[in-house]
Short mmCIF file of C-alpha atoms and ligand atoms in Angstrom, two decimals:
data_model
loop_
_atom_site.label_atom_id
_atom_site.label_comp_id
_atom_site.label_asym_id
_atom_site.label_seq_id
_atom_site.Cartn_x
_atom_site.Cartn_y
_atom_site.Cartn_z
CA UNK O 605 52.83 -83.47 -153.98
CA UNK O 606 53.88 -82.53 -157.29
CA UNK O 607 52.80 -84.60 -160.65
CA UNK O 608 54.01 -84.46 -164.25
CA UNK O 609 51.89 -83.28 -167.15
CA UNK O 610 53.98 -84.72 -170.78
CA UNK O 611 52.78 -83.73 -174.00
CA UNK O 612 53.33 -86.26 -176.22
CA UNK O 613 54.83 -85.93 -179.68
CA UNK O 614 57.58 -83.83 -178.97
CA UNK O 615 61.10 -84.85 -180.85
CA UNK O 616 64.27 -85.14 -178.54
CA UNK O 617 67.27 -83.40 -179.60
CA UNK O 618 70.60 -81.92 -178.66
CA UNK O 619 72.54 -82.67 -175.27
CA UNK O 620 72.51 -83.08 -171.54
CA UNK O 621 74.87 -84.56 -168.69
CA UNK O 622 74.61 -87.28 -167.04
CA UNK O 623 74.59 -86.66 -163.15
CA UNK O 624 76.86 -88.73 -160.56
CA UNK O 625 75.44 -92.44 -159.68
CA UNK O 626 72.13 -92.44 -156.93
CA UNK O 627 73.34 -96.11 -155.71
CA UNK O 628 77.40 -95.49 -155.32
CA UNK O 629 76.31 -91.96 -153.57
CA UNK O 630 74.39 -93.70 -150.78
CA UNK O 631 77.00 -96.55 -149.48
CA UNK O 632 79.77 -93.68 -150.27
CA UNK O 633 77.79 -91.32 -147.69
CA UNK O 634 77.35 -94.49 -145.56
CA UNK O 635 81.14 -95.62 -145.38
CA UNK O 636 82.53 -91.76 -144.43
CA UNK O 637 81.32 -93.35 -140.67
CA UNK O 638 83.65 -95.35 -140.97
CA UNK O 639 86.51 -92.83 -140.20
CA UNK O 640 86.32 -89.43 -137.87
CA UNK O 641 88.47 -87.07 -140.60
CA UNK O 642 86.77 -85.08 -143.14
CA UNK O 643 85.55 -86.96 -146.09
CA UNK O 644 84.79 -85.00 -149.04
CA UNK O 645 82.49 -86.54 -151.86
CA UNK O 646 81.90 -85.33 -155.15
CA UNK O 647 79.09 -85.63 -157.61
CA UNK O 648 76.47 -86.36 -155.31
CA UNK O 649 72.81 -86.13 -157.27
CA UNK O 650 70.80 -83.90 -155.71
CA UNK O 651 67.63 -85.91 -155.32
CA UNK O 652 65.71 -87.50 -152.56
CA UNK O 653 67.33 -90.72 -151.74
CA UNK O 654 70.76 -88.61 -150.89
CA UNK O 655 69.05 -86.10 -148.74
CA UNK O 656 67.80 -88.90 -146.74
CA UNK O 657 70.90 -90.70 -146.51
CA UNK O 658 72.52 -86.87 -145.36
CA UNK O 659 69.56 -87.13 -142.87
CA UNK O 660 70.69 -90.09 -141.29
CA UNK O 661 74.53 -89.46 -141.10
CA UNK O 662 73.40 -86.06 -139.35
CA UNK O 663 70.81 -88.12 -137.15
CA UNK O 664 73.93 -90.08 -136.08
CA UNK O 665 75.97 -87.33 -135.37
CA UNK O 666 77.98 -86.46 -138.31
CA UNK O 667 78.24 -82.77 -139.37
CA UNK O 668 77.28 -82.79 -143.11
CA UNK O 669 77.78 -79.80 -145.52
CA UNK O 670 76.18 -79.63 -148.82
CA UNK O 671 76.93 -77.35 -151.72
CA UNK O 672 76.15 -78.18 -155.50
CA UNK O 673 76.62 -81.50 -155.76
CA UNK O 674 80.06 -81.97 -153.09
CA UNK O 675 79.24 -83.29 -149.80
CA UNK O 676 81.79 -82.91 -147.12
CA UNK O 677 81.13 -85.11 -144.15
CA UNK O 678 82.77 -85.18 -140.52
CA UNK O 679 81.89 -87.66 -138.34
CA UNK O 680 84.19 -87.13 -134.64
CA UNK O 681 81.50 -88.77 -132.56
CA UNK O 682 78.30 -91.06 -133.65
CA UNK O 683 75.40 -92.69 -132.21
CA UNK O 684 74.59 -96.21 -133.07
CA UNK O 685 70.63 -95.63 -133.20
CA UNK O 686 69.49 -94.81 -136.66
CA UNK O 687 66.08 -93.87 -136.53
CA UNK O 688 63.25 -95.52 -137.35
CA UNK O 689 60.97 -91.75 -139.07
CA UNK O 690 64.09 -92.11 -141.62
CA UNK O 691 65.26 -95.59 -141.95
CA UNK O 692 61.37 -96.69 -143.41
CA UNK O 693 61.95 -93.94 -145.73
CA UNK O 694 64.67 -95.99 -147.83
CA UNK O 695 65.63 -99.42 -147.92
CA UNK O 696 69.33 -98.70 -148.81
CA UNK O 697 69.39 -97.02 -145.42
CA UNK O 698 70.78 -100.60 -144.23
CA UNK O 699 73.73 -99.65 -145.29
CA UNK O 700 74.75 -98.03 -142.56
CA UNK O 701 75.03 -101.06 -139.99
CA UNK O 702 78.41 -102.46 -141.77
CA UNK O 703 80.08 -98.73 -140.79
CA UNK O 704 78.31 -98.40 -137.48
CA UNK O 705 78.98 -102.27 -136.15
CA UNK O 706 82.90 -101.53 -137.35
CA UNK O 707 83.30 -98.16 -135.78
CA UNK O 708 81.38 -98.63 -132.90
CA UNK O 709 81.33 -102.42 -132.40
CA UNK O 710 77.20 -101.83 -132.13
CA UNK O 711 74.52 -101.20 -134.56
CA UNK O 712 70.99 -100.55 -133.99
CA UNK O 713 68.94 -100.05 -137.17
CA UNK O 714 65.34 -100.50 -138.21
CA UNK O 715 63.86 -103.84 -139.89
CA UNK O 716 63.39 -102.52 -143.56
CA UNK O 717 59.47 -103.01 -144.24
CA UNK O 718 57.81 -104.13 -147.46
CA UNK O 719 59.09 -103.02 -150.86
CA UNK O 720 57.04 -102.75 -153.78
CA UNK O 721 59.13 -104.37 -156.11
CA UNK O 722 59.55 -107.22 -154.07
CA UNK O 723 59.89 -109.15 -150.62
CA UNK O 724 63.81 -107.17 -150.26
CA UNK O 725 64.80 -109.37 -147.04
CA UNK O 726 68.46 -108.85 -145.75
CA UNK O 727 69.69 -112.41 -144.53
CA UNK O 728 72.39 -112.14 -146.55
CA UNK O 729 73.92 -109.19 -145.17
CA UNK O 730 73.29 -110.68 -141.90
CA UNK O 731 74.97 -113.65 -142.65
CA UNK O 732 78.25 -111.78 -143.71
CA UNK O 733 78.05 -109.79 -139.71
CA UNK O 734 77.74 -113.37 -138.25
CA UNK O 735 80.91 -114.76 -140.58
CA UNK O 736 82.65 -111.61 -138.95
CA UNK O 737 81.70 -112.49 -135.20
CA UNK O 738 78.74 -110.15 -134.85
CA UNK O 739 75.85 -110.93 -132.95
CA UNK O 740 72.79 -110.55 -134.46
CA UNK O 741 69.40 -109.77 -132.71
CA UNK O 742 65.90 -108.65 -133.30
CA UNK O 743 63.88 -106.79 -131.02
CA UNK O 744 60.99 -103.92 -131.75
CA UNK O 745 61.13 -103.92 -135.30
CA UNK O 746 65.39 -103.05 -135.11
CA UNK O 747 68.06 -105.49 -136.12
CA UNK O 748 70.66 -105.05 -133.22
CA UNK O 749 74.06 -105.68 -134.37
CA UNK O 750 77.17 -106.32 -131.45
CA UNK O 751 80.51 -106.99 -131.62
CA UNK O 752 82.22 -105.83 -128.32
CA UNK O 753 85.56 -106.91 -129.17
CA UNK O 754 85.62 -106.14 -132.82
CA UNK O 755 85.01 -107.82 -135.81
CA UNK O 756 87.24 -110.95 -137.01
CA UNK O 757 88.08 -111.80 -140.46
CA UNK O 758 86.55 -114.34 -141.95
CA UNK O 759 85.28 -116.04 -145.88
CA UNK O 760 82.04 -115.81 -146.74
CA UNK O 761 79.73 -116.72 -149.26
CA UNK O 762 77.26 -113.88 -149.91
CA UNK O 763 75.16 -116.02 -153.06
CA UNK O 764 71.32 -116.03 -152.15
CA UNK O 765 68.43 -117.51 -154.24
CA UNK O 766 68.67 -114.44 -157.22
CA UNK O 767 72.15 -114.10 -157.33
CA UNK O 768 74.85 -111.98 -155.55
CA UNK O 769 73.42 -108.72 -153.30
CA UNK O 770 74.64 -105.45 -154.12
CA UNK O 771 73.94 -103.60 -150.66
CA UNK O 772 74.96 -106.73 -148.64
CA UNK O 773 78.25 -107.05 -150.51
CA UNK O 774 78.77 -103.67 -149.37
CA UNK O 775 78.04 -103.82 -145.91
CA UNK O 776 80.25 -106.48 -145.46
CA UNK O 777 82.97 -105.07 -147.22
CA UNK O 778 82.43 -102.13 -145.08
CA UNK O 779 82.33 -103.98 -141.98
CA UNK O 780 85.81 -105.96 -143.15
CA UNK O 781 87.69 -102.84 -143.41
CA UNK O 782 88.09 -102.90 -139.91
CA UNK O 783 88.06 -105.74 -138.84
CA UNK O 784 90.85 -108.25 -137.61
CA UNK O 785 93.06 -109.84 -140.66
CA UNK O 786 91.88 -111.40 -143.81
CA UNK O 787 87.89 -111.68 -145.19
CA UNK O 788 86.69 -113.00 -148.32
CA UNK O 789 83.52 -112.47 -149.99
CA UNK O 790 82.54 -115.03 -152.59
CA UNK O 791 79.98 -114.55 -154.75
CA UNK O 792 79.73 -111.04 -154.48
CA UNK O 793 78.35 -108.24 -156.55
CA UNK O 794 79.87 -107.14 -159.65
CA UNK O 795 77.84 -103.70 -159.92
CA UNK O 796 80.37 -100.92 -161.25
CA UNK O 797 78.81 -99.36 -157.71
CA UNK O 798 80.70 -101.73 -155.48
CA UNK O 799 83.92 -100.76 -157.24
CA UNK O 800 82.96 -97.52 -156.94
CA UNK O 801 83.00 -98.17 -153.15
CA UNK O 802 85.76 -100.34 -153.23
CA UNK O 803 87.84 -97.14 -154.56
CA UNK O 804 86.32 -94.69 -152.14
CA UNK O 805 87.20 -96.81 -149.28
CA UNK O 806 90.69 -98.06 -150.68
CA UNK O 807 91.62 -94.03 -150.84
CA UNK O 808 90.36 -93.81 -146.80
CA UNK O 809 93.36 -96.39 -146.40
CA UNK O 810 91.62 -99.50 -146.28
CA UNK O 811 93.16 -102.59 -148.37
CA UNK O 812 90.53 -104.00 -150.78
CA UNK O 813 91.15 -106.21 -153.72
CA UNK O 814 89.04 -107.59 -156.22
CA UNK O 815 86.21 -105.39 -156.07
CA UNK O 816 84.20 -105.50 -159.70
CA UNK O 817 84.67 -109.48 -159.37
CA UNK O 818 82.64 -112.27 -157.58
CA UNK O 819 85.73 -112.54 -155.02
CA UNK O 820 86.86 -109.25 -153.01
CA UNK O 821 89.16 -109.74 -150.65
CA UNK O 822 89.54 -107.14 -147.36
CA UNK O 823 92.85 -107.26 -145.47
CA UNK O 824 91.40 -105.28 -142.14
CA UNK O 825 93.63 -101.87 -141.06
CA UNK O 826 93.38 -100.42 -137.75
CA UNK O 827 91.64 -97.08 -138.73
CA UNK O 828 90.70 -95.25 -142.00
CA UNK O 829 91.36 -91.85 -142.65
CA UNK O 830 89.84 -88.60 -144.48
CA UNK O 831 89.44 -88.57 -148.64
CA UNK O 832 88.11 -87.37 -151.80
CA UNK O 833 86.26 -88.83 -154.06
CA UNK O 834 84.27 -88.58 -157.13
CA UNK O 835 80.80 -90.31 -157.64
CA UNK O 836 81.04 -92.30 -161.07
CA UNK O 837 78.26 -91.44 -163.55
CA UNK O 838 74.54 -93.14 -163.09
CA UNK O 839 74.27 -95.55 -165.76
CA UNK O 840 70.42 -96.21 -164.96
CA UNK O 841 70.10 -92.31 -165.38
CA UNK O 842 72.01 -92.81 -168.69
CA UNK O 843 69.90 -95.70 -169.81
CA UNK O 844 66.96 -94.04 -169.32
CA UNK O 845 67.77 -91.19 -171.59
CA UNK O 846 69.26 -93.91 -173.90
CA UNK O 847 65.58 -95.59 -173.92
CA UNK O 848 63.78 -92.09 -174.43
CA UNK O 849 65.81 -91.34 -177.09
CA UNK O 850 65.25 -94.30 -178.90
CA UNK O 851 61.87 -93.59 -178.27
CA UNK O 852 61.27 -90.25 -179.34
CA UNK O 853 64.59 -88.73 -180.42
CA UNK O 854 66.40 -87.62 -183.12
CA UNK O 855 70.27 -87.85 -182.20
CA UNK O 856 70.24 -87.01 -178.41
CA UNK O 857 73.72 -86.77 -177.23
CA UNK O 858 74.45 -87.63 -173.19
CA UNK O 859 77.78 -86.34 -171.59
CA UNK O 860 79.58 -87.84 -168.65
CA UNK O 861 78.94 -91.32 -169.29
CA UNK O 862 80.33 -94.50 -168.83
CA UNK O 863 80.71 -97.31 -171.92
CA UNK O 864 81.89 -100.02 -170.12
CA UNK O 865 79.32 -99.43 -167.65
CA UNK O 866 76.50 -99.42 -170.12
CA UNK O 867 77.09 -102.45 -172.62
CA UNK O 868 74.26 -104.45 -171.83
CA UNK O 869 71.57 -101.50 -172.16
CA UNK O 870 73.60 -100.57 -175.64
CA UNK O 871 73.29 -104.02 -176.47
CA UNK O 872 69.67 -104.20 -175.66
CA UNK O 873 68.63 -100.75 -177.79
CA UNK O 874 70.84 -102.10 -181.00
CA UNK O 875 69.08 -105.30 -181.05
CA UNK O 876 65.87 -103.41 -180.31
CA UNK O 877 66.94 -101.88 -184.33
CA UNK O 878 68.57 -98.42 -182.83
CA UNK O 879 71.89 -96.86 -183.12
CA UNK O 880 74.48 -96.25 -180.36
CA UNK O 881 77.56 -94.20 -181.54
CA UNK O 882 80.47 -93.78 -178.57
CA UNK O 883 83.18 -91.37 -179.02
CA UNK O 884 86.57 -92.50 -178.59
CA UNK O 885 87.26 -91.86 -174.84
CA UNK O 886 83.76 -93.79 -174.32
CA UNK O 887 82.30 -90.87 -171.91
CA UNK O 888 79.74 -89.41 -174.31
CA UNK O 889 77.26 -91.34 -176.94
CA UNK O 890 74.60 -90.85 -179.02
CA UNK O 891 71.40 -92.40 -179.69
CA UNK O 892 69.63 -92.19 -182.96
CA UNK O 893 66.23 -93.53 -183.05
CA UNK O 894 65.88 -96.57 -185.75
CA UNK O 895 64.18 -96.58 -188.80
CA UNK O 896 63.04 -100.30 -188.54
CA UNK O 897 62.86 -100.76 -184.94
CA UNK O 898 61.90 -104.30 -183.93
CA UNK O 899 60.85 -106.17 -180.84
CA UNK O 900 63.20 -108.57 -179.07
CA UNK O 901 63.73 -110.51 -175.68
CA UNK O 902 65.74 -109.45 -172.55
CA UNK O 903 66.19 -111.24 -169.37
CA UNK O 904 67.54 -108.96 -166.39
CA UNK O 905 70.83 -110.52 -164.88
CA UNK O 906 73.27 -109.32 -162.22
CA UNK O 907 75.67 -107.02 -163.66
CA UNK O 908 77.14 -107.21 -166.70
CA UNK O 909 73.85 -108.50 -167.27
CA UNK O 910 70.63 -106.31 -168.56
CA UNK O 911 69.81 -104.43 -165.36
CA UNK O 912 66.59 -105.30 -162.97
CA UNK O 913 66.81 -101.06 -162.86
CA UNK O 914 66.04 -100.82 -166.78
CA UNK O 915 63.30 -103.35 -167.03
CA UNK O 916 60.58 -101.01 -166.81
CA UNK O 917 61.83 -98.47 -169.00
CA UNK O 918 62.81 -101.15 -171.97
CA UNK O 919 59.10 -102.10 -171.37
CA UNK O 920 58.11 -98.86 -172.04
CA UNK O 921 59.95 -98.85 -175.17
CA UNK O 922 58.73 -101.72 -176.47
CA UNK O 923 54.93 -101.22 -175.73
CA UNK O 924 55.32 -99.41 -179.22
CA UNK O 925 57.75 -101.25 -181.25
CA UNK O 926 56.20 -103.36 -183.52
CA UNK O 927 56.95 -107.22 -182.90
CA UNK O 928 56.33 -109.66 -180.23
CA UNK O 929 59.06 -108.79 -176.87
CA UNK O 930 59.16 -110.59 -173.65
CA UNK O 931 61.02 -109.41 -170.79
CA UNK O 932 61.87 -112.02 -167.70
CA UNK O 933 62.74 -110.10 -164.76
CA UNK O 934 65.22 -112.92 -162.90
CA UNK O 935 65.95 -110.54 -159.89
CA UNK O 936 62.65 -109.09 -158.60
CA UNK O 937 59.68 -110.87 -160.44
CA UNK O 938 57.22 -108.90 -158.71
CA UNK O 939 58.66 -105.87 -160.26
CA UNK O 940 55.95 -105.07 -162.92
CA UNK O 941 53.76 -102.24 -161.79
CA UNK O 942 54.41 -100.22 -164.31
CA UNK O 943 52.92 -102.72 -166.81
CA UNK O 944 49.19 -101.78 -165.18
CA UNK O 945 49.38 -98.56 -165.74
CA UNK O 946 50.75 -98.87 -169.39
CA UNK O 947 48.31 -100.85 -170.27
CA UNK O 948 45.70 -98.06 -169.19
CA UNK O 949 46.90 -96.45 -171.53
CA UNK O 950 46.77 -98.58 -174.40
CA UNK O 951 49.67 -101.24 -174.27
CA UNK O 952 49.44 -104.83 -174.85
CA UNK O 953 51.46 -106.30 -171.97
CA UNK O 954 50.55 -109.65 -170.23
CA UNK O 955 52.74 -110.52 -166.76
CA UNK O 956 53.05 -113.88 -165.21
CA UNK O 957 55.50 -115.23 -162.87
CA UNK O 958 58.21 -112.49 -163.67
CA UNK O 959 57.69 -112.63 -167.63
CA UNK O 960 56.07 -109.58 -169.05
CA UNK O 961 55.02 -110.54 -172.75
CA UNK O 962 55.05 -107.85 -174.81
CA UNK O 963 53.00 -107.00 -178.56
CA UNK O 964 54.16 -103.73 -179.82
CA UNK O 965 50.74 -101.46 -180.59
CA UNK O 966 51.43 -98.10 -183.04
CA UNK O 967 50.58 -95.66 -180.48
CA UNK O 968 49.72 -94.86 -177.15
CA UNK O 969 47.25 -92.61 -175.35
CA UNK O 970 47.67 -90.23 -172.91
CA UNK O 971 45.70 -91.13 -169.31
CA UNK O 972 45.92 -90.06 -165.67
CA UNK O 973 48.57 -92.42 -164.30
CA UNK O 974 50.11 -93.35 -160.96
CA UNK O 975 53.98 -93.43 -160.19
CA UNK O 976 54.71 -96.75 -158.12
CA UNK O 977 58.17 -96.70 -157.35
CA UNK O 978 61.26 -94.89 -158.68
CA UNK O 979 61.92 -97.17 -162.44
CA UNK O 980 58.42 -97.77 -163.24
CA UNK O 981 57.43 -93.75 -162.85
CA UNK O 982 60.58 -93.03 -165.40
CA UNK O 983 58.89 -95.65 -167.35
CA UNK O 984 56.21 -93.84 -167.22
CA UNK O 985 57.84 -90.67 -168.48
CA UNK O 986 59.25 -92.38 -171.12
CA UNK O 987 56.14 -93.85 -172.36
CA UNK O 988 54.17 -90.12 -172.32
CA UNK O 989 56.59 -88.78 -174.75
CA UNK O 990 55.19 -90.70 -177.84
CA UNK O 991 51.99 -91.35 -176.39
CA UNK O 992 48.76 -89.36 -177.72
CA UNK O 993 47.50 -86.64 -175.66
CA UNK O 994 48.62 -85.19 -172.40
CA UNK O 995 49.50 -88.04 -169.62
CA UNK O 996 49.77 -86.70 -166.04
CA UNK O 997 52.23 -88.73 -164.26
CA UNK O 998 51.22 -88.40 -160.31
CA UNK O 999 53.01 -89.37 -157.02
CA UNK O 1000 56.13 -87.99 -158.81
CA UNK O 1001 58.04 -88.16 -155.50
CA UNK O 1002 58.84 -91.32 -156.44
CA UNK O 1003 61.13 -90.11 -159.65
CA UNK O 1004 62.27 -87.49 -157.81
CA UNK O 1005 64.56 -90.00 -155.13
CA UNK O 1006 66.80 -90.86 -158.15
CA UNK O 1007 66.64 -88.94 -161.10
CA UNK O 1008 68.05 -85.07 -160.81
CA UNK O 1009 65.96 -82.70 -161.93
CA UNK O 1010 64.69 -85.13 -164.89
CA UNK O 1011 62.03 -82.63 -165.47
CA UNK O 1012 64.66 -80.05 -166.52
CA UNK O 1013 66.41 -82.65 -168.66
CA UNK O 1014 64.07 -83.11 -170.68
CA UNK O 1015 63.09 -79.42 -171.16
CA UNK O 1016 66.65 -79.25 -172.25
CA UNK O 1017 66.46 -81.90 -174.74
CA UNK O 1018 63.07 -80.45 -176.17
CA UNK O 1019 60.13 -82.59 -174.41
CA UNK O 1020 56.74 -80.74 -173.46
CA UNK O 1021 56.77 -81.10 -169.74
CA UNK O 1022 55.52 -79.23 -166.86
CA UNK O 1023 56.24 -80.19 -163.17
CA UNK O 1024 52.89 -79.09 -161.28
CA UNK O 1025 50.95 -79.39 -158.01
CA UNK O 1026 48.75 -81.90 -157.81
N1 LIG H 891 68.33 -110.59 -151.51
C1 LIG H 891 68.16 -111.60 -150.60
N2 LIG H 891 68.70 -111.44 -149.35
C2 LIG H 891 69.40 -110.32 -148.98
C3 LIG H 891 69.57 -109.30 -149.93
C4 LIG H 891 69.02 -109.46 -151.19
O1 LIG H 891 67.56 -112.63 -150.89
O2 LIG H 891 69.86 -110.25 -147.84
C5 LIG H 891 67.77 -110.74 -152.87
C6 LIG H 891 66.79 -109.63 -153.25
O3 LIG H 891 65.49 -109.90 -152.78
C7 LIG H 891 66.90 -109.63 -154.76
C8 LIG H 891 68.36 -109.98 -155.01
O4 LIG H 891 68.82 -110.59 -153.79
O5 LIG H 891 66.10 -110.65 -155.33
C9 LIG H 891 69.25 -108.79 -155.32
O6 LIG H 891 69.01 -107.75 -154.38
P1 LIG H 891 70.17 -106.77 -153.91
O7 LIG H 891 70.49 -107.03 -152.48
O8 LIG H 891 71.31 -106.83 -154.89
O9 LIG H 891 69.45 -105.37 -154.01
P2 LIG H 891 69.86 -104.09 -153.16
O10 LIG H 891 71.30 -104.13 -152.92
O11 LIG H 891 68.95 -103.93 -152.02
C10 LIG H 891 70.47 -102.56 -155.18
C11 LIG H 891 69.98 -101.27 -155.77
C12 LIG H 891 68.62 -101.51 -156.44
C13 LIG H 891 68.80 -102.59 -157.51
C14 LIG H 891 69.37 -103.86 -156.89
C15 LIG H 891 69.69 -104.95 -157.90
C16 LIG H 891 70.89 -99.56 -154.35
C17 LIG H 891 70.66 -98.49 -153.36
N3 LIG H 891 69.83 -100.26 -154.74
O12 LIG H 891 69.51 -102.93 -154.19
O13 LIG H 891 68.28 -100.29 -157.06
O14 LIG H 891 67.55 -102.88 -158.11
O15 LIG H 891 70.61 -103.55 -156.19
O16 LIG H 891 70.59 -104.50 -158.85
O17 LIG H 891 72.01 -99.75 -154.82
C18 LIG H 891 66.84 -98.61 -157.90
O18 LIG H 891 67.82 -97.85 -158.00
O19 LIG H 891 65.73 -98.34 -158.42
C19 LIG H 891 66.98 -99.87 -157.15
C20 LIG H 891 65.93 -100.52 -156.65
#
């Protein structure tokens, strides 16, 4: 197990790249099971969550071959088991019953377990199989998914007590594309990821409209065929970098971005009294640290709202800016680990029912501290660089499932950090 050892006080500068999006990757990997030709993906982020999703596919039966950052997948035959020693590994895992159940008319895939961020359950997604005529059954821990004679078209309204699902409006749109005639999804997920899937499965043939909107409508096709694609940036692995450099930089410049994509984090860091400059094409920006930075609110929102994923890191920043910030987390309320192990190391954070309240303090110190899932250990990160003293970040396999070599980064941009065994 390897942990993180940050130095704080070192300035950010210069310029990195921003790798290809961790949550279009993994339905992207998921839907090339939905066709038996060759399906060639690009921009893949080499970090843990893909290599388990590769894992799977192979575990199923597809032949999977990797090589800096392009994944070519082939999937002629496939079992419908997907097994348990990998599924518990990673929720998004699920997301491989919509392909399964419309290729194979059966899908047999672990119960996802506990989550620390929150209860995670997946009635929703369930609910869109049932709209499309699967049956849906429980037995040993495995949801078992059947629909002998295929799937039917069908509308559905995929709108659960905190919003619209991301991975559930996938699924179902996954399962649609083959299914008999017409299916609509109402109320489903916005995320520039489910576009991003939209497009990858639109190029395999299938007829999708509406992605990006709360209403995607899926005109079923007999089969889908072989493609290439191209994973759109990560604009959590963007905002992050935004955040540190707000924190602790001095014009740090990030390549391969996406404006559009990242409005409501820009929004958030202006009103936070920093400085976001764009260049005309919108793919690479700058962030200059303030000179009067300022506290503010934020309340996470489905997208194009403030992101659930950049909670903890905009926490981070604001431990240290001077002012009175509360953060309401409206999507996973329970998702406020990170705020423990701040405050061991100085911050001023109280959470109650989803609401972190926030008092900026002038500096923090370093501490031992423990990574608790995948946002809160970048916040983590983030929070070392200004912090006083040398803070050693542990469990770091959690950062390492979605952010690319973020030790390197940061090396790159001028951070003291050392990746080490613990
Ligand atoms: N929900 C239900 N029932 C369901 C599914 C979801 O009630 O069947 C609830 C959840 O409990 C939550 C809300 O709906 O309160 C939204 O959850 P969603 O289903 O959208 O989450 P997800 O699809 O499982 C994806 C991302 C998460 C991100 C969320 C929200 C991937 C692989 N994961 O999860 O990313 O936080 O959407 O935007 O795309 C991360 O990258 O760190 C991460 C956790």
């Amino acid at each position: 197990m390897d942990k993180l050892l940050v130095h704080g006080g070192a300035t950010l500068r210069g310029a990195i790249n921003i790798s290809g999006s961790k949550n279009a990757s993994l339905p992207i990997l998921a839907a090339s099971l939905l066709t038996a030709e060759d399906c060639i993906i690009g921009r893949v982020p080499d970090v843990s969550d893909t290599n388990y999703m590769i894992q799977i596919l192979s575990a199923l039966g597809a032949s999977v071959e990797r090589s800096s950052g392009t994944v070519r997948i082939s999937c002629s035959d496939l079992a419908v088991e997907a097994p348990y020693e990998l599924v518990r590994r990673m929720r998004a895992s699920i997301c491989v019953m919509g392909p399964l159940l419309a290729r194979k008319g059966r899908a047999v895939v672990s119960l996802p377990g506990g989550c620390v961020i929150g209860d995670r359950p997946v009635d929703l997604h369930l609910r869109g199989f049932q709209a499309l005529g699967a049956k849906v059954e429980f037995e040993g821990g495995n949801i078992i998914l059947t629909a002998p004679d295929g799937l039917r078209g069908a509308e559905v309204d995929l709108c659960g007590t905190h919003g619209p699902t991301v991975l559930g409006t996938d699924n179902v749109m996954m399962a649609a594309t083959l299914a008999e005639g017409l299916t609509i999804i109402e109320s489903a997920a916005a995320e520039p990821e489910v576009l991003d899937l939209a497009n990858f499965l639109n190029s395999m043939g299938a007829k999708i409209e509406g992605a990006g909107t709360r209403r995607i409508v899926i005109e079923g096709v007999k089969a889908l065929h072989g493609t290439q694609h191209t994973v759109i940036p990560d604009r959590i692995e963007a905002g992050t970098f935004m955040t540190a450099a707000a924190l602790a930089g001095e014009g740090v410049t990030l390549r391969r971005v996406c404006r559009d994509h990242l409005k409501a984090v820009t929004a958030a860091l202006v009103k936070a009294g920093h400085r976001v400059d764009f260049n005309a094409a919108g793919d690479i920006c700058t962030v200059y640290r303030g000179d009067d930075p300022k506290g503010c609110d934020l309340v996470t929102a489905p997208y194009p709202g403030y992101p659930t994923d950049m909670q903890a890191q905009m926490t981070a920043l604001l431990a240290t800016t001077p002012g009175l910030s509360v953060i309401k987390d409206t999507i996973f309320a329970q998702r406020f680990m990170h705020c423990a192990e701040l405050k061991r190391m100085g911050a001023d954070i109280t959470v109650d029912h989803g609401t972190a309240v926030i008092r900026g303090v002038a500096q923090l110190s370093a501490a031992p501290v423990m990574a608790s899932d995948l946002r809160a250990s970048a916040a983590l990160v983030l929070a070392a660089l200004t912090a006083k003293g040398t803070t050693a970040i542990h469990r770091l396999y959690h950062i390492d499932r979605g952010y690319e070599h973020i030790d390197e980064k940061l090396l790159l941009l001028g951070a003291d950090v050392q990746r080490v065994r613990d």
